[in-house]
Amino acid sequence: MSSIRFGACLLDPDARQLLREGQPVHLSPKAFELLRILATERPKAISKAQLHERIWPGVFVTDDSLTKLVSEARIAIGDHPRTPTFLRTVHGFGYAFSGDREDASVSRNGAAPGTTCCLIVDGRSVLITPGDTIIGRDPSAQIVLDSVQVSRRHARVHLEELSATLEDLGSRNGTWLNR
Protein backbone atom coordinates (compact mmCIF):
# COMPACT_ATOMS: atom_id res chain seq x y z
CA MET A 1 0.00 0.00 0.00
CA SER A 2 1.48 3.38 -0.93
CA SER A 3 2.05 6.19 1.52
CA ILE A 4 -0.49 9.00 1.65
CA ARG A 5 0.62 12.62 1.76
CA PHE A 6 -1.80 15.29 3.03
CA GLY A 7 -0.96 18.76 4.27
CA ALA A 8 2.26 18.54 6.28
CA CYS A 9 1.69 14.82 6.96
CA LEU A 10 2.82 11.56 5.44
CA LEU A 11 0.96 8.42 6.48
CA ASP A 12 2.84 5.19 5.74
CA PRO A 13 0.44 2.28 6.32
CA ASP A 14 3.10 -0.40 5.68
CA ALA A 15 5.58 1.05 8.18
CA ARG A 16 2.64 1.99 10.45
CA GLN A 17 4.06 5.47 10.86
CA LEU A 18 2.81 9.03 10.67
CA LEU A 19 5.22 11.86 9.89
CA ARG A 20 4.27 15.49 10.37
CA GLU A 21 6.65 18.06 8.91
CA GLY A 22 9.12 15.19 8.50
CA GLN A 23 9.06 14.19 12.16
CA PRO A 24 7.54 10.96 13.51
CA VAL A 25 4.32 11.48 15.47
CA HIS A 26 3.20 8.97 18.09
CA LEU A 27 -0.27 7.54 17.60
CA SER A 28 -1.86 4.70 19.54
CA PRO A 29 -2.42 1.61 17.36
CA LYS A 30 -6.20 2.16 17.30
CA ALA A 31 -5.89 5.87 16.37
CA PHE A 32 -3.44 4.93 13.60
CA GLU A 33 -5.92 2.35 12.30
CA LEU A 34 -8.73 4.93 12.32
CA LEU A 35 -6.60 7.39 10.35
CA ARG A 36 -5.51 4.65 7.92
CA ILE A 37 -9.11 3.56 7.27
CA LEU A 38 -10.40 7.08 6.70
CA ALA A 39 -7.43 8.17 4.55
CA THR A 40 -7.43 5.10 2.32
CA GLU A 41 -11.19 5.21 1.78
CA ARG A 42 -11.31 8.95 1.07
CA PRO A 43 -13.70 10.66 0.29
CA LYS A 44 -16.18 7.99 1.42
CA ALA A 45 -17.87 8.63 4.78
CA ILE A 46 -17.54 5.65 7.11
CA SER A 47 -20.31 5.01 9.64
CA LYS A 48 -19.57 4.76 13.35
CA ALA A 49 -20.82 1.16 13.28
CA GLN A 50 -18.40 0.26 10.47
CA LEU A 51 -15.50 1.94 12.29
CA HIS A 52 -16.38 0.11 15.52
CA GLU A 53 -16.41 -3.23 13.70
CA ARG A 54 -13.12 -2.59 11.88
CA ILE A 55 -11.20 -1.13 14.83
CA TRP A 56 -12.67 -3.27 17.64
CA PRO A 57 -13.92 -6.44 15.89
CA GLY A 58 -16.23 -8.47 18.11
CA VAL A 59 -15.76 -6.13 21.10
CA PHE A 60 -18.40 -3.78 22.47
CA VAL A 61 -17.14 -0.22 23.02
CA THR A 62 -19.06 3.03 23.39
CA ASP A 63 -19.08 5.88 20.89
CA ASP A 64 -16.93 7.77 23.41
CA SER A 65 -14.01 5.45 22.57
CA LEU A 66 -14.29 6.37 18.90
CA THR A 67 -14.57 10.07 19.75
CA LYS A 68 -11.34 9.83 21.76
CA LEU A 69 -9.55 8.19 18.82
CA VAL A 70 -10.74 10.91 16.46
CA SER A 71 -9.49 13.54 18.91
CA GLU A 72 -6.10 11.82 19.18
CA ALA A 73 -5.80 11.55 15.39
CA ARG A 74 -6.76 15.21 14.91
CA ILE A 75 -4.13 16.35 17.41
CA ALA A 76 -1.50 14.19 15.69
CA ILE A 77 -2.18 15.68 12.23
CA GLY A 78 -2.76 19.24 13.48
CA ASP A 79 -6.47 19.30 12.62
CA HIS A 80 -8.88 21.45 14.67
CA PRO A 81 -12.26 19.87 15.53
CA ARG A 82 -14.27 23.08 14.91
CA THR A 83 -12.62 23.78 11.54
CA PRO A 84 -11.30 20.41 10.36
CA THR A 85 -9.20 20.24 7.23
CA PHE A 86 -8.83 16.46 7.03
CA LEU A 87 -11.00 14.56 9.55
CA ARG A 88 -14.58 15.62 9.00
CA THR A 89 -17.42 14.68 11.32
CA VAL A 90 -20.49 13.50 9.40
CA HIS A 91 -23.13 14.36 12.02
CA GLY A 92 -25.44 11.51 12.95
CA PHE A 93 -23.43 9.07 10.80
CA GLY A 94 -19.65 8.84 11.25
CA TYR A 95 -16.46 10.35 9.87
CA ALA A 96 -14.76 11.03 6.56
CA PHE A 97 -11.32 12.05 5.36
CA SER A 98 -11.46 15.20 3.30
CA GLY A 99 -9.06 17.76 1.90
CA ASP A 100 -6.21 17.28 -0.52
CA ARG A 101 -4.47 13.95 -0.40
CA GLU A 102 -2.00 12.40 -2.77
CA ASP A 103 -0.55 8.95 -2.93
CA ALA A 104 3.15 9.35 -2.36
CA SER A 105 4.29 6.79 -4.92
CA VAL A 106 7.61 8.61 -5.22
CA SER A 107 8.93 10.24 -2.09
CA ARG A 108 10.56 13.66 -1.90
CA ASN A 109 14.00 12.07 -1.73
CA GLY A 110 13.51 10.28 -5.05
CA ALA A 111 13.41 6.83 -3.45
CA ALA A 112 11.36 4.03 -4.94
CA PRO A 113 7.85 3.46 -3.60
CA GLY A 114 7.85 1.85 -0.16
CA THR A 115 11.52 2.65 0.44
CA THR A 116 12.34 3.91 3.89
CA CYS A 117 15.64 4.68 5.55
CA CYS A 118 16.22 4.03 9.21
CA LEU A 119 18.88 3.78 11.87
CA ILE A 120 19.00 0.92 14.33
CA VAL A 121 19.37 2.51 17.77
CA ASP A 122 19.46 0.35 20.90
CA GLY A 123 17.76 -2.47 19.00
CA ARG A 124 14.91 -0.32 17.69
CA SER A 125 14.42 1.02 14.18
CA VAL A 126 14.20 4.82 13.89
CA LEU A 127 12.95 6.28 10.60
CA ILE A 128 15.11 9.07 9.20
CA THR A 129 13.99 11.59 6.64
CA PRO A 130 15.96 13.42 3.94
CA GLY A 131 18.30 16.10 5.26
CA ASP A 132 20.09 16.19 8.60
CA THR A 133 19.28 14.10 11.65
CA ILE A 134 21.11 15.07 14.85
CA ILE A 135 22.00 12.36 17.35
CA GLY A 136 22.91 13.28 20.91
CA ARG A 137 21.99 13.60 24.56
CA ASP A 138 20.32 17.02 24.13
CA PRO A 139 16.49 16.77 24.22
CA SER A 140 16.32 18.87 21.03
CA ALA A 141 18.17 16.17 19.04
CA GLN A 142 16.02 14.11 16.66
CA ILE A 143 17.50 10.92 18.12
CA VAL A 144 18.14 11.24 21.86
CA LEU A 145 20.54 8.77 23.48
CA ASP A 146 20.55 8.89 27.27
CA SER A 147 24.16 7.94 28.02
CA VAL A 148 27.09 9.74 29.64
CA GLN A 149 29.21 8.48 26.73
CA VAL A 150 27.14 10.51 24.27
CA SER A 151 27.75 14.24 23.80
CA ARG A 152 24.84 16.69 23.72
CA ARG A 153 25.23 17.09 19.93
CA HIS A 154 27.18 13.96 19.15
CA ALA A 155 26.75 13.18 15.45
CA ARG A 156 24.81 14.08 12.32
CA VAL A 157 23.41 11.76 9.68
CA HIS A 158 22.82 13.46 6.35
CA LEU A 159 20.41 11.60 4.06
CA GLU A 160 20.17 12.52 0.39
CA GLU A 161 18.54 10.22 -2.14
CA LEU A 162 19.53 6.79 -0.77
CA SER A 163 22.97 7.92 0.35
CA ALA A 164 23.68 8.58 4.02
CA THR A 165 26.72 10.32 5.53
CA LEU A 166 27.65 10.03 9.20
CA GLU A 167 29.57 12.98 10.68
CA ASP A 168 31.00 13.31 14.19
CA LEU A 169 30.19 16.73 15.68
CA GLY A 170 33.28 16.99 17.87
CA SER A 171 32.09 14.46 20.42
CA ARG A 172 34.36 13.53 23.31
CA ASN A 173 34.19 9.76 22.72
CA GLY A 174 34.02 9.69 18.93
CA THR A 175 31.41 8.27 16.59
CA TRP A 176 31.53 4.63 15.57
CA LEU A 177 29.72 2.90 12.73
CA ASN A 178 28.94 -0.83 13.09
CA ARG A 179 30.17 -1.05 16.69
mmCIF file of C-alpha atoms in Angstrom:
data_model
loop_
_atom_site.group_PDB
_atom_site.id
_atom_site.type_symbol
_atom_site.label_atom_id
_atom_site.label_comp_id
_atom_site.label_asym_id
_atom_site.label_seq_id
_atom_site.Cartn_x
_atom_site.Cartn_y
_atom_site.Cartn_z
ATOM 1 C CA MET A 1 0.000 0.000 0.000
ATOM 2 C CA SER A 2 1.482 3.378 -0.931
ATOM 3 C CA SER A 3 2.049 6.194 1.519
ATOM 4 C CA ILE A 4 -0.491 8.997 1.648
ATOM 5 C CA ARG A 5 0.622 12.615 1.757
ATOM 6 C CA PHE A 6 -1.799 15.286 3.025
ATOM 7 C CA GLY A 7 -0.959 18.760 4.268
ATOM 8 C CA ALA A 8 2.262 18.543 6.280
ATOM 9 C CA CYS A 9 1.688 14.825 6.961
ATOM 10 C CA LEU A 10 2.817 11.560 5.438
ATOM 11 C CA LEU A 11 0.958 8.416 6.480
ATOM 12 C CA ASP A 12 2.843 5.195 5.736
ATOM 13 C CA PRO A 13 0.440 2.276 6.318
ATOM 14 C CA ASP A 14 3.098 -0.398 5.678
ATOM 15 C CA ALA A 15 5.581 1.052 8.179
ATOM 16 C CA ARG A 16 2.635 1.992 10.448
ATOM 17 C CA GLN A 17 4.060 5.467 10.861
ATOM 18 C CA LEU A 18 2.813 9.029 10.673
ATOM 19 C CA LEU A 19 5.223 11.857 9.895
ATOM 20 C CA ARG A 20 4.265 15.490 10.372
ATOM 21 C CA GLU A 21 6.647 18.056 8.915
ATOM 22 C CA GLY A 22 9.121 15.193 8.496
ATOM 23 C CA GLN A 23 9.060 14.193 12.163
ATOM 24 C CA PRO A 24 7.540 10.959 13.512
ATOM 25 C CA VAL A 25 4.321 11.476 15.472
ATOM 26 C CA HIS A 26 3.200 8.973 18.093
ATOM 27 C CA LEU A 27 -0.274 7.538 17.605
ATOM 28 C CA SER A 28 -1.860 4.697 19.536
ATOM 29 C CA PRO A 29 -2.422 1.610 17.357
ATOM 30 C CA LYS A 30 -6.201 2.157 17.300
ATOM 31 C CA ALA A 31 -5.888 5.866 16.372
ATOM 32 C CA PHE A 32 -3.437 4.925 13.604
ATOM 33 C CA GLU A 33 -5.920 2.346 12.302
ATOM 34 C CA LEU A 34 -8.731 4.932 12.322
ATOM 35 C CA LEU A 35 -6.599 7.393 10.354
ATOM 36 C CA ARG A 36 -5.513 4.655 7.923
ATOM 37 C CA ILE A 37 -9.109 3.558 7.274
ATOM 38 C CA LEU A 38 -10.396 7.079 6.705
ATOM 39 C CA ALA A 39 -7.431 8.174 4.546
ATOM 40 C CA THR A 40 -7.430 5.097 2.321
ATOM 41 C CA GLU A 41 -11.193 5.210 1.776
ATOM 42 C CA ARG A 42 -11.311 8.952 1.070
ATOM 43 C CA PRO A 43 -13.697 10.662 0.294
ATOM 44 C CA LYS A 44 -16.178 7.992 1.416
ATOM 45 C CA ALA A 45 -17.865 8.630 4.780
ATOM 46 C CA ILE A 46 -17.543 5.648 7.107
ATOM 47 C CA SER A 47 -20.307 5.013 9.643
ATOM 48 C CA LYS A 48 -19.573 4.763 13.351
ATOM 49 C CA ALA A 49 -20.817 1.160 13.278
ATOM 50 C CA GLN A 50 -18.403 0.255 10.469
ATOM 51 C CA LEU A 51 -15.503 1.941 12.287
ATOM 52 C CA HIS A 52 -16.377 0.111 15.516
ATOM 53 C CA GLU A 53 -16.407 -3.229 13.705
ATOM 54 C CA ARG A 54 -13.117 -2.595 11.878
ATOM 55 C CA ILE A 55 -11.202 -1.129 14.827
ATOM 56 C CA TRP A 56 -12.668 -3.270 17.638
ATOM 57 C CA PRO A 57 -13.923 -6.437 15.885
ATOM 58 C CA GLY A 58 -16.229 -8.471 18.112
ATOM 59 C CA VAL A 59 -15.762 -6.128 21.102
ATOM 60 C CA PHE A 60 -18.396 -3.775 22.473
ATOM 61 C CA VAL A 61 -17.143 -0.223 23.016
ATOM 62 C CA THR A 62 -19.056 3.028 23.390
ATOM 63 C CA ASP A 63 -19.075 5.878 20.891
ATOM 64 C CA ASP A 64 -16.932 7.770 23.410
ATOM 65 C CA SER A 65 -14.011 5.448 22.568
ATOM 66 C CA LEU A 66 -14.294 6.369 18.903
ATOM 67 C CA THR A 67 -14.568 10.071 19.752
ATOM 68 C CA LYS A 68 -11.339 9.834 21.762
ATOM 69 C CA LEU A 69 -9.549 8.188 18.817
ATOM 70 C CA VAL A 70 -10.742 10.910 16.458
ATOM 71 C CA SER A 71 -9.493 13.543 18.908
ATOM 72 C CA GLU A 72 -6.097 11.816 19.180
ATOM 73 C CA ALA A 73 -5.795 11.551 15.387
ATOM 74 C CA ARG A 74 -6.756 15.212 14.911
ATOM 75 C CA ILE A 75 -4.129 16.351 17.410
ATOM 76 C CA ALA A 76 -1.495 14.189 15.691
ATOM 77 C CA ILE A 77 -2.175 15.683 12.235
ATOM 78 C CA GLY A 78 -2.762 19.237 13.481
ATOM 79 C CA ASP A 79 -6.466 19.302 12.624
ATOM 80 C CA HIS A 80 -8.877 21.446 14.673
ATOM 81 C CA PRO A 81 -12.263 19.872 15.535
ATOM 82 C CA ARG A 82 -14.271 23.082 14.909
ATOM 83 C CA THR A 83 -12.616 23.781 11.541
ATOM 84 C CA PRO A 84 -11.296 20.410 10.355
ATOM 85 C CA THR A 85 -9.196 20.244 7.229
ATOM 86 C CA PHE A 86 -8.833 16.457 7.026
ATOM 87 C CA LEU A 87 -10.997 14.558 9.549
ATOM 88 C CA ARG A 88 -14.576 15.622 9.002
ATOM 89 C CA THR A 89 -17.423 14.680 11.319
ATOM 90 C CA VAL A 90 -20.494 13.504 9.405
ATOM 91 C CA HIS A 91 -23.126 14.356 12.017
ATOM 92 C CA GLY A 92 -25.437 11.511 12.947
ATOM 93 C CA PHE A 93 -23.427 9.068 10.804
ATOM 94 C CA GLY A 94 -19.655 8.844 11.251
ATOM 95 C CA TYR A 95 -16.462 10.352 9.873
ATOM 96 C CA ALA A 96 -14.759 11.026 6.560
ATOM 97 C CA PHE A 97 -11.325 12.052 5.359
ATOM 98 C CA SER A 98 -11.459 15.205 3.300
ATOM 99 C CA GLY A 99 -9.063 17.764 1.897
ATOM 100 C CA ASP A 100 -6.215 17.277 -0.519
ATOM 101 C CA ARG A 101 -4.469 13.955 -0.404
ATOM 102 C CA GLU A 102 -2.004 12.399 -2.766
ATOM 103 C CA ASP A 103 -0.554 8.952 -2.931
ATOM 104 C CA ALA A 104 3.153 9.347 -2.359
ATOM 105 C CA SER A 105 4.294 6.793 -4.918
ATOM 106 C CA VAL A 106 7.614 8.615 -5.221
ATOM 107 C CA SER A 107 8.927 10.236 -2.087
ATOM 108 C CA ARG A 108 10.560 13.662 -1.903
ATOM 109 C CA ASN A 109 14.003 12.073 -1.731
ATOM 110 C CA GLY A 110 13.508 10.282 -5.049
ATOM 111 C CA ALA A 111 13.409 6.833 -3.451
ATOM 112 C CA ALA A 112 11.361 4.026 -4.939
ATOM 113 C CA PRO A 113 7.850 3.457 -3.601
ATOM 114 C CA GLY A 114 7.852 1.855 -0.156
ATOM 115 C CA THR A 115 11.521 2.646 0.438
ATOM 116 C CA THR A 116 12.339 3.910 3.895
ATOM 117 C CA CYS A 117 15.641 4.675 5.550
ATOM 118 C CA CYS A 118 16.219 4.034 9.213
ATOM 119 C CA LEU A 119 18.884 3.778 11.865
ATOM 120 C CA ILE A 120 19.003 0.922 14.331
ATOM 121 C CA VAL A 121 19.368 2.515 17.769
ATOM 122 C CA ASP A 122 19.461 0.352 20.900
ATOM 123 C CA GLY A 123 17.760 -2.473 18.999
ATOM 124 C CA ARG A 124 14.915 -0.324 17.686
ATOM 125 C CA SER A 125 14.417 1.018 14.184
ATOM 126 C CA VAL A 126 14.205 4.824 13.889
ATOM 127 C CA LEU A 127 12.952 6.279 10.600
ATOM 128 C CA ILE A 128 15.114 9.067 9.197
ATOM 129 C CA THR A 129 13.992 11.591 6.638
ATOM 130 C CA PRO A 130 15.958 13.415 3.940
ATOM 131 C CA GLY A 131 18.296 16.105 5.262
ATOM 132 C CA ASP A 132 20.092 16.194 8.599
ATOM 133 C CA THR A 133 19.281 14.097 11.650
ATOM 134 C CA ILE A 134 21.108 15.072 14.848
ATOM 135 C CA ILE A 135 22.003 12.364 17.352
ATOM 136 C CA GLY A 136 22.905 13.279 20.912
ATOM 137 C CA ARG A 137 21.987 13.599 24.558
ATOM 138 C CA ASP A 138 20.318 17.018 24.132
ATOM 139 C CA PRO A 139 16.491 16.774 24.220
ATOM 140 C CA SER A 140 16.322 18.870 21.032
ATOM 141 C CA ALA A 141 18.167 16.174 19.039
ATOM 142 C CA GLN A 142 16.020 14.112 16.660
ATOM 143 C CA ILE A 143 17.504 10.920 18.123
ATOM 144 C CA VAL A 144 18.144 11.237 21.858
ATOM 145 C CA LEU A 145 20.544 8.766 23.482
ATOM 146 C CA ASP A 146 20.552 8.889 27.275
ATOM 147 C CA SER A 147 24.164 7.940 28.022
ATOM 148 C CA VAL A 148 27.086 9.742 29.637
ATOM 149 C CA GLN A 149 29.214 8.478 26.729
ATOM 150 C CA VAL A 150 27.138 10.512 24.273
ATOM 151 C CA SER A 151 27.748 14.241 23.798
ATOM 152 C CA ARG A 152 24.838 16.687 23.724
ATOM 153 C CA ARG A 153 25.225 17.092 19.931
ATOM 154 C CA HIS A 154 27.178 13.958 19.150
ATOM 155 C CA ALA A 155 26.749 13.183 15.448
ATOM 156 C CA ARG A 156 24.809 14.080 12.325
ATOM 157 C CA VAL A 157 23.407 11.755 9.684
ATOM 158 C CA HIS A 158 22.821 13.463 6.348
ATOM 159 C CA LEU A 159 20.414 11.596 4.057
ATOM 160 C CA GLU A 160 20.167 12.520 0.390
ATOM 161 C CA GLU A 161 18.537 10.215 -2.135
ATOM 162 C CA LEU A 162 19.531 6.788 -0.769
ATOM 163 C CA SER A 163 22.973 7.920 0.348
ATOM 164 C CA ALA A 164 23.683 8.584 4.022
ATOM 165 C CA THR A 165 26.715 10.316 5.531
ATOM 166 C CA LEU A 166 27.650 10.032 9.202
ATOM 167 C CA GLU A 167 29.567 12.979 10.681
ATOM 168 C CA ASP A 168 31.003 13.310 14.189
ATOM 169 C CA LEU A 169 30.188 16.731 15.677
ATOM 170 C CA GLY A 170 33.279 16.986 17.868
ATOM 171 C CA SER A 171 32.085 14.461 20.423
ATOM 172 C CA ARG A 172 34.362 13.528 23.309
ATOM 173 C CA ASN A 173 34.191 9.758 22.725
ATOM 174 C CA GLY A 174 34.016 9.688 18.930
ATOM 175 C CA THR A 175 31.408 8.266 16.595
ATOM 176 C CA TRP A 176 31.528 4.632 15.567
ATOM 177 C CA LEU A 177 29.724 2.898 12.735
ATOM 178 C CA ASN A 178 28.943 -0.834 13.093
ATOM 179 C CA ARG A 179 30.169 -1.053 16.685
#
